[in-house]
PDB file of N, CA and C in Angstrom:
ATOM      1  N   PRO A   1      39.202  53.076  58.292  1.00 46.00           N
ATOM      2  CA  PRO A   1      39.920  54.304  58.035  1.00 46.00           C
ATOM      3  C   PRO A   1      40.593  54.273  56.673  1.00 46.00           C
ATOM      4  N   HIS A   2      40.569  55.375  56.026  1.00 52.00           N
ATOM      5  CA  HIS A   2      41.034  55.450  54.655  1.00 52.00           C
ATOM      6  C   HIS A   2      42.475  55.922  54.565  1.00 52.00           C
ATOM      7  N   TRP A   3      43.303  55.143  53.908  1.00 59.00           N
ATOM      8  CA  TRP A   3      44.692  55.504  53.686  1.00 59.00           C
ATOM      9  C   TRP A   3      44.873  56.143  52.322  1.00 59.00           C
ATOM     10  N   GLY A   4      43.803  56.226  51.514  1.00 57.00           N
ATOM     11  CA  GLY A   4      43.895  56.846  50.201  1.00 57.00           C
ATOM     12  C   GLY A   4      44.902  56.162  49.309  1.00 57.00           C
ATOM     13  N   ALA A   5      44.974  54.871  49.393  1.00 60.00           N
ATOM     14  CA  ALA A   5      45.985  54.144  48.645  1.00 60.00           C
ATOM     15  C   ALA A   5      45.403  52.878  48.043  1.00 60.00           C
ATOM     16  N   SER A   6      46.255  52.139  47.433  1.00 70.00           N
ATOM     17  CA  SER A   6      45.853  50.938  46.713  1.00 70.00           C
ATOM     18  C   SER A   6      45.403  49.810  47.634  1.00 70.00           C
ATOM     19  N   LYS A   7      44.830  48.809  47.012  1.00 79.00           N
ATOM     20  CA  LYS A   7      44.423  47.612  47.736  1.00 79.00           C
ATOM     21  C   LYS A   7      45.642  46.926  48.360  1.00 79.00           C
ATOM     22  N   LYS A   8      46.775  47.011  47.666  1.00 81.00           N
ATOM     23  CA  LYS A   8      48.018  46.415  48.172  1.00 81.00           C
ATOM     24  C   LYS A   8      48.393  47.037  49.522  1.00 81.00           C
ATOM     25  N   VAL A   9      48.302  48.356  49.623  1.00 84.00           N
ATOM     26  CA  VAL A   9      48.643  49.043  50.868  1.00 84.00           C
ATOM     27  C   VAL A   9      47.691  48.605  51.972  1.00 84.00           C
ATOM     28  N   SER A  10      46.404  48.560  51.669  1.00 82.00           N
ATOM     29  CA  SER A  10      45.412  48.120  52.656  1.00 82.00           C
ATOM     30  C   SER A  10      45.712  46.711  53.147  1.00 82.00           C
ATOM     31  N   GLN A  11      46.116  45.829  52.244  1.00 87.00           N
ATOM     32  CA  GLN A  11      46.440  44.460  52.624  1.00 87.00           C
ATOM     33  C   GLN A  11      47.683  44.407  53.505  1.00 87.00           C
ATOM     34  N   LEU A  12      48.695  45.217  53.169  1.00 89.00           N
ATOM     35  CA  LEU A  12      49.916  45.243  53.978  1.00 89.00           C
ATOM     36  C   LEU A  12      49.624  45.733  55.390  1.00 89.00           C
ATOM     37  N   ILE A  13      48.783  46.753  55.499  1.00 88.00           N
ATOM     38  CA  ILE A  13      48.436  47.301  56.809  1.00 88.00           C
ATOM     39  C   ILE A  13      47.620  46.292  57.615  1.00 88.00           C
ATOM     40  N   SER A  14      46.655  45.657  56.964  1.00 88.00           N
ATOM     41  CA  SER A  14      45.841  44.645  57.645  1.00 88.00           C
ATOM     42  C   SER A  14      46.703  43.489  58.142  1.00 88.00           C
ATOM     43  N   THR A  15      47.649  43.067  57.335  1.00 92.00           N
ATOM     44  CA  THR A  15      48.545  41.979  57.718  1.00 92.00           C
ATOM     45  C   THR A  15      49.401  42.388  58.918  1.00 92.00           C
ATOM     46  N   ALA A  16      49.908  43.617  58.900  1.00 93.00           N
ATOM     47  CA  ALA A  16      50.719  44.102  60.024  1.00 93.00           C
ATOM     48  C   ALA A  16      49.904  44.127  61.305  1.00 93.00           C
ATOM     49  N   ARG A  17      48.647  44.545  61.201  1.00 92.00           N
ATOM     50  CA  ARG A  17      47.772  44.546  62.385  1.00 92.00           C
ATOM     51  C   ARG A  17      47.552  43.127  62.885  1.00 92.00           C
ATOM     52  N   TRP A  18      47.218  42.239  61.982  1.00 93.00           N
ATOM     53  CA  TRP A  18      46.895  40.856  62.333  1.00 93.00           C
ATOM     54  C   TRP A  18      48.063  40.167  63.038  1.00 93.00           C
ATOM     55  N   TRP A  19      49.272  40.323  62.495  1.00 93.00           N
ATOM     56  CA  TRP A  19      50.441  39.635  63.034  1.00 93.00           C
ATOM     57  C   TRP A  19      51.141  40.410  64.140  1.00 93.00           C
ATOM     58  N   GLY A  20      50.718  41.639  64.389  1.00 94.00           N
ATOM     59  CA  GLY A  20      51.392  42.441  65.406  1.00 94.00           C
ATOM     60  C   GLY A  20      52.815  42.785  64.994  1.00 94.00           C
ATOM     61  N   SER A  21      52.989  43.028  63.707  1.00 95.00           N
ATOM     62  CA  SER A  21      54.320  43.282  63.147  1.00 95.00           C
ATOM     63  C   SER A  21      54.988  44.503  63.759  1.00 95.00           C
ATOM     64  N   VAL A  22      56.305  44.438  63.851  1.00 97.00           N
ATOM     65  CA  VAL A  22      57.084  45.578  64.311  1.00 97.00           C
ATOM     66  C   VAL A  22      57.653  46.363  63.128  1.00 97.00           C
ATOM     67  N   LEU A  23      57.516  45.819  61.913  1.00 96.00           N
ATOM     68  CA  LEU A  23      57.994  46.463  60.692  1.00 96.00           C
ATOM     69  C   LEU A  23      56.850  46.565  59.696  1.00 96.00           C
ATOM     70  N   LEU A  24      56.662  47.751  59.135  1.00 95.00           N
ATOM     71  CA  LEU A  24      55.687  47.951  58.061  1.00 95.00           C
ATOM     72  C   LEU A  24      56.416  48.643  56.924  1.00 95.00           C
ATOM     73  N   ASP A  25      56.509  47.969  55.785  1.00 95.00           N
ATOM     74  CA  ASP A  25      57.228  48.483  54.628  1.00 95.00           C
ATOM     75  C   ASP A  25      56.231  48.919  53.562  1.00 95.00           C
ATOM     76  N   LEU A  26      56.067  50.230  53.419  1.00 94.00           N
ATOM     77  CA  LEU A  26      55.164  50.804  52.427  1.00 94.00           C
ATOM     78  C   LEU A  26      55.951  51.626  51.411  1.00 94.00           C
ATOM     79  N   HIS A  27      57.187  51.251  51.167  1.00 94.00           N
ATOM     80  CA  HIS A  27      57.995  52.019  50.215  1.00 94.00           C
ATOM     81  C   HIS A  27      57.493  51.771  48.793  1.00 94.00           C
ATOM     82  N   GLY A  28      57.516  52.827  48.006  1.00 93.00           N
ATOM     83  CA  GLY A  28      57.117  52.725  46.603  1.00 93.00           C
ATOM     84  C   GLY A  28      55.655  52.401  46.382  1.00 93.00           C
ATOM     85  N   CYS A  29      54.797  52.734  47.320  1.00 90.00           N
ATOM     86  CA  CYS A  29      53.369  52.405  47.215  1.00 90.00           C
ATOM     87  C   CYS A  29      52.514  53.569  46.705  1.00 90.00           C
ATOM     88  N   ARG A  30      53.161  54.602  46.185  1.00 89.00           N
ATOM     89  CA  ARG A  30      52.451  55.756  45.618  1.00 89.00           C
ATOM     90  C   ARG A  30      51.614  56.515  46.642  1.00 89.00           C
ATOM     91  N   LEU A  31      52.077  56.550  47.872  1.00 90.00           N
ATOM     92  CA  LEU A  31      51.379  57.307  48.914  1.00 90.00           C
ATOM     93  C   LEU A  31      51.722  58.781  48.779  1.00 90.00           C
ATOM     94  N   SER A  32      50.705  59.619  48.808  1.00 88.00           N
ATOM     95  CA  SER A  32      50.947  61.061  48.757  1.00 88.00           C
ATOM     96  C   SER A  32      50.686  61.706  50.116  1.00 88.00           C
ATOM     97  N   ALA A  33      50.017  60.982  50.989  1.00 87.00           N
ATOM     98  CA  ALA A  33      49.699  61.500  52.325  1.00 87.00           C
ATOM     99  C   ALA A  33      49.503  60.326  53.272  1.00 87.00           C
ATOM    100  N   LEU A  34      49.601  60.641  54.556  1.00 87.00           N
ATOM    101  CA  LEU A  34      49.312  59.663  55.604  1.00 87.00           C
ATOM    102  C   LEU A  34      48.069  60.128  56.338  1.00 87.00           C
ATOM    103  N   PRO A  35      47.262  59.216  56.831  1.00 85.00           N
ATOM    104  CA  PRO A  35      46.033  59.611  57.517  1.00 85.00           C
ATOM    105  C   PRO A  35      46.316  60.333  58.830  1.00 85.00           C
ATOM    106  N   HIS A  36      45.476  61.317  59.124  1.00 82.00           N
ATOM    107  CA  HIS A  36      45.591  62.073  60.373  1.00 82.00           C
ATOM    108  C   HIS A  36      44.716  61.483  61.472  1.00 82.00           C
ATOM    109  N   GLN A  37      43.727  60.682  61.090  1.00 82.00           N
ATOM    110  CA  GLN A  37      42.807  60.111  62.071  1.00 82.00           C
ATOM    111  C   GLN A  37      43.507  59.014  62.856  1.00 82.00           C
ATOM    112  N   GLN A  38      43.384  59.094  64.155  1.00 83.00           N
ATOM    113  CA  GLN A  38      44.026  58.111  65.024  1.00 83.00           C
ATOM    114  C   GLN A  38      43.515  56.703  64.738  1.00 83.00           C
ATOM    115  N   GLU A  39      42.254  56.586  64.310  1.00 85.00           N
ATOM    116  CA  GLU A  39      41.685  55.260  64.024  1.00 85.00           C
ATOM    117  C   GLU A  39      42.467  54.538  62.926  1.00 85.00           C
ATOM    118  N   ALA A  40      43.048  55.276  62.003  1.00 84.00           N
ATOM    119  CA  ALA A  40      43.800  54.665  60.906  1.00 84.00           C
ATOM    120  C   ALA A  40      45.037  53.931  61.411  1.00 84.00           C
ATOM    121  N   TRP A  41      45.528  54.334  62.568  1.00 88.00           N
ATOM    122  CA  TRP A  41      46.740  53.752  63.130  1.00 88.00           C
ATOM    123  C   TRP A  41      46.448  52.705  64.195  1.00 88.00           C
ATOM    124  N   GLU A  42      45.184  52.461  64.507  1.00 89.00           N
ATOM    125  CA  GLU A  42      44.834  51.472  65.527  1.00 89.00           C
ATOM    126  C   GLU A  42      45.374  50.102  65.153  1.00 89.00           C
ATOM    127  N   GLY A  43      45.874  49.415  66.136  1.00 92.00           N
ATOM    128  CA  GLY A  43      46.421  48.082  65.911  1.00 92.00           C
ATOM    129  C   GLY A  43      47.846  48.095  65.392  1.00 92.00           C
ATOM    130  N   LEU A  44      48.433  49.289  65.254  1.00 94.00           N
ATOM    131  CA  LEU A  44      49.807  49.396  64.759  1.00 94.00           C
ATOM    132  C   LEU A  44      50.749  49.995  65.806  1.00 94.00           C
ATOM    133  N   GLN A  45      50.292  50.085  67.044  1.00 94.00           N
ATOM    134  CA  GLN A  45      51.090  50.711  68.097  1.00 94.00           C
ATOM    135  C   GLN A  45      52.404  49.985  68.365  1.00 94.00           C
ATOM    136  N   GLN A  46      52.504  48.725  67.982  1.00 96.00           N
ATOM    137  CA  GLN A  46      53.711  47.945  68.212  1.00 96.00           C
ATOM    138  C   GLN A  46      54.807  48.246  67.194  1.00 96.00           C
ATOM    139  N   LEU A  47      54.485  48.978  66.118  1.00 96.00           N
ATOM    140  CA  LEU A  47      55.468  49.246  65.068  1.00 96.00           C
ATOM    141  C   LEU A  47      56.717  49.924  65.617  1.00 96.00           C
ATOM    142  N   GLN A  48      57.850  49.408  65.178  1.00 97.00           N
ATOM    143  CA  GLN A  48      59.133  50.011  65.515  1.00 97.00           C
ATOM    144  C   GLN A  48      59.790  50.602  64.276  1.00 97.00           C
ATOM    145  N   ASP A  49      59.551  49.990  63.119  1.00 97.00           N
ATOM    146  CA  ASP A  49      60.122  50.440  61.845  1.00 97.00           C
ATOM    147  C   ASP A  49      58.996  50.711  60.859  1.00 97.00           C
ATOM    148  N   LEU A  50      58.986  51.918  60.293  1.00 97.00           N
ATOM    149  CA  LEU A  50      58.009  52.288  59.275  1.00 97.00           C
ATOM    150  C   LEU A  50      58.770  52.808  58.069  1.00 97.00           C
ATOM    151  N   HIS A  51      58.678  52.080  56.963  1.00 97.00           N
ATOM    152  CA  HIS A  51      59.402  52.424  55.745  1.00 97.00           C
ATOM    153  C   HIS A  51      58.435  53.064  54.753  1.00 97.00           C
ATOM    154  N   LEU A  52      58.657  54.344  54.486  1.00 96.00           N
ATOM    155  CA  LEU A  52      57.781  55.108  53.595  1.00 96.00           C
ATOM    156  C   LEU A  52      58.564  55.738  52.449  1.00 96.00           C
ATOM    157  N   HIS A  53      59.770  55.276  52.211  1.00 97.00           N
ATOM    158  CA  HIS A  53      60.590  55.875  51.164  1.00 97.00           C
ATOM    159  C   HIS A  53      60.014  55.594  49.777  1.00 97.00           C
ATOM    160  N   GLU A  54      60.426  56.441  48.821  1.00 96.00           N
ATOM    161  CA  GLU A  54      60.021  56.334  47.421  1.00 96.00           C
ATOM    162  C   GLU A  54      58.509  56.473  47.234  1.00 96.00           C
ATOM    163  N   ASN A  55      57.929  57.454  47.913  1.00 93.00           N
ATOM    164  CA  ASN A  55      56.528  57.825  47.731  1.00 93.00           C
ATOM    165  C   ASN A  55      56.498  59.309  47.364  1.00 93.00           C
ATOM    166  N   THR A  56      55.345  59.928  47.446  1.00 92.00           N
ATOM    167  CA  THR A  56      55.233  61.367  47.153  1.00 92.00           C
ATOM    168  C   THR A  56      54.623  62.110  48.336  1.00 92.00           C
ATOM    169  N   ILE A  57      54.951  61.679  49.530  1.00 92.00           N
ATOM    170  CA  ILE A  57      54.420  62.272  50.763  1.00 92.00           C
ATOM    171  C   ILE A  57      54.967  63.692  50.914  1.00 92.00           C
ATOM    172  N   THR A  58      54.070  64.634  51.211  1.00 92.00           N
ATOM    173  CA  THR A  58      54.475  66.038  51.348  1.00 92.00           C
ATOM    174  C   THR A  58      54.543  66.504  52.804  1.00 92.00           C
ATOM    175  N   SER A  59      53.881  65.806  53.707  1.00 91.00           N
ATOM    176  CA  SER A  59      53.929  66.174  55.122  1.00 91.00           C
ATOM    177  C   SER A  59      53.567  64.966  55.969  1.00 91.00           C
ATOM    178  N   LEU A  60      53.890  65.067  57.244  1.00 92.00           N
ATOM    179  CA  LEU A  60      53.576  64.005  58.196  1.00 92.00           C
ATOM    180  C   LEU A  60      52.554  64.514  59.203  1.00 92.00           C
ATOM    181  N   PRO A  61      51.608  63.671  59.598  1.00 90.00           N
ATOM    182  CA  PRO A  61      50.629  64.102  60.594  1.00 90.00           C
ATOM    183  C   PRO A  61      51.291  64.359  61.946  1.00 90.00           C
ATOM    184  N   ALA A  62      50.883  65.425  62.594  1.00 90.00           N
ATOM    185  CA  ALA A  62      51.415  65.755  63.917  1.00 90.00           C
ATOM    186  C   ALA A  62      51.106  64.650  64.920  1.00 90.00           C
ATOM    187  N   GLU A  63      50.052  63.889  64.675  1.00 89.00           N
ATOM    188  CA  GLU A  63      49.616  62.828  65.583  1.00 89.00           C
ATOM    189  C   GLU A  63      50.484  61.569  65.511  1.00 89.00           C
ATOM    190  N   LEU A  64      51.347  61.481  64.527  1.00 91.00           N
ATOM    191  CA  LEU A  64      52.117  60.264  64.292  1.00 91.00           C
ATOM    192  C   LEU A  64      52.866  59.760  65.527  1.00 91.00           C
ATOM    193  N   PRO A  65      53.604  60.590  66.260  1.00 92.00           N
ATOM    194  CA  PRO A  65      54.318  60.066  67.444  1.00 92.00           C
ATOM    195  C   PRO A  65      53.385  59.497  68.519  1.00 92.00           C
ATOM    196  N   MET A  66      52.207  60.080  68.675  1.00 92.00           N
ATOM    197  CA  MET A  66      51.261  59.569  69.675  1.00 92.00           C
ATOM    198  C   MET A  66      50.637  58.255  69.207  1.00 92.00           C
ATOM    199  N   CYS A  67      50.434  58.124  67.902  1.00 91.00           N
ATOM    200  CA  CYS A  67      49.798  56.924  67.358  1.00 91.00           C
ATOM    201  C   CYS A  67      50.761  55.737  67.311  1.00 91.00           C
ATOM    202  N   LEU A  68      52.044  56.018  67.169  1.00 94.00           N
ATOM    203  CA  LEU A  68      53.059  54.967  67.060  1.00 94.00           C
ATOM    204  C   LEU A  68      54.131  55.175  68.135  1.00 94.00           C
ATOM    205  N   PRO A  69      53.785  54.917  69.387  1.00 96.00           N
ATOM    206  CA  PRO A  69      54.694  55.224  70.501  1.00 96.00           C
ATOM    207  C   PRO A  69      55.982  54.403  70.520  1.00 96.00           C
ATOM    208  N   ASN A  70      56.024  53.268  69.855  1.00 97.00           N
ATOM    209  CA  ASN A  70      57.218  52.421  69.852  1.00 97.00           C
ATOM    210  C   ASN A  70      58.097  52.620  68.629  1.00 97.00           C
ATOM    211  N   LEU A  71      57.716  53.551  67.760  1.00 97.00           N
ATOM    212  CA  LEU A  71      58.454  53.786  66.525  1.00 97.00           C
ATOM    213  C   LEU A  71      59.858  54.298  66.829  1.00 97.00           C
ATOM    214  N   THR A  72      60.862  53.584  66.318  1.00 97.00           N
ATOM    215  CA  THR A  72      62.248  53.989  66.510  1.00 97.00           C
ATOM    216  C   THR A  72      62.933  54.301  65.183  1.00 97.00           C
ATOM    217  N   ARG A  73      62.339  53.879  64.074  1.00 98.00           N
ATOM    218  CA  ARG A  73      62.941  54.128  62.761  1.00 98.00           C
ATOM    219  C   ARG A  73      61.844  54.492  61.768  1.00 98.00           C
ATOM    220  N   LEU A  74      62.015  55.633  61.133  1.00 97.00           N
ATOM    221  CA  LEU A  74      61.081  56.128  60.125  1.00 97.00           C
ATOM    222  C   LEU A  74      61.897  56.476  58.891  1.00 97.00           C
ATOM    223  N   VAL A  75      61.695  55.743  57.801  1.00 98.00           N
ATOM    224  CA  VAL A  75      62.476  55.940  56.577  1.00 98.00           C
ATOM    225  C   VAL A  75      61.631  56.737  55.586  1.00 98.00           C
ATOM    226  N   LEU A  76      62.116  57.929  55.235  1.00 97.00           N
ATOM    227  CA  LEU A  76      61.348  58.852  54.393  1.00 97.00           C
ATOM    228  C   LEU A  76      62.098  59.321  53.150  1.00 97.00           C
ATOM    229  N   ASP A  77      63.204  58.708  52.813  1.00 96.00           N
ATOM    230  CA  ASP A  77      63.984  59.128  51.644  1.00 96.00           C
ATOM    231  C   ASP A  77      63.104  59.171  50.391  1.00 96.00           C
ATOM    232  N   HIS A  78      63.428  60.076  49.505  1.00 96.00           N
ATOM    233  CA  HIS A  78      62.779  60.181  48.199  1.00 96.00           C
ATOM    234  C   HIS A  78      61.278  60.402  48.283  1.00 96.00           C
ATOM    235  N   ASN A  79      60.892  61.407  49.065  1.00 95.00           N
ATOM    236  CA  ASN A  79      59.523  61.890  49.141  1.00 95.00           C
ATOM    237  C   ASN A  79      59.550  63.373  48.780  1.00 95.00           C
ATOM    238  N   HIS A  80      58.451  64.045  48.965  1.00 94.00           N
ATOM    239  CA  HIS A  80      58.336  65.469  48.632  1.00 94.00           C
ATOM    240  C   HIS A  80      58.054  66.283  49.889  1.00 94.00           C
ATOM    241  N   LEU A  81      58.729  65.955  50.966  1.00 93.00           N
ATOM    242  CA  LEU A  81      58.503  66.646  52.237  1.00 93.00           C
ATOM    243  C   LEU A  81      58.965  68.096  52.163  1.00 93.00           C
ATOM    244  N   GLU A  82      58.169  68.945  52.756  1.00 81.00           N
ATOM    245  CA  GLU A  82      58.490  70.382  52.753  1.00 81.00           C
ATOM    246  C   GLU A  82      59.238  70.769  54.000  1.00 81.00           C
TER     247      GLU A  82
END
């Protein structure tokens, strides 16, 4: 699944999947969007903290709560949300 981002972001996501991380920090990674496909979020259901601050994200996928059922903290400061 394509996150439309750098190799660094792909590596961070792969590492989070591999270790079953509860925290994924993608702040300042130049993300302009998040994937809408549920497959992009597979293996990340354990996430509790998702840090997306300091990007250029304009909207969030409606599917996000279903894809990340354990998410308790979502940090979105300094984005371009409408």
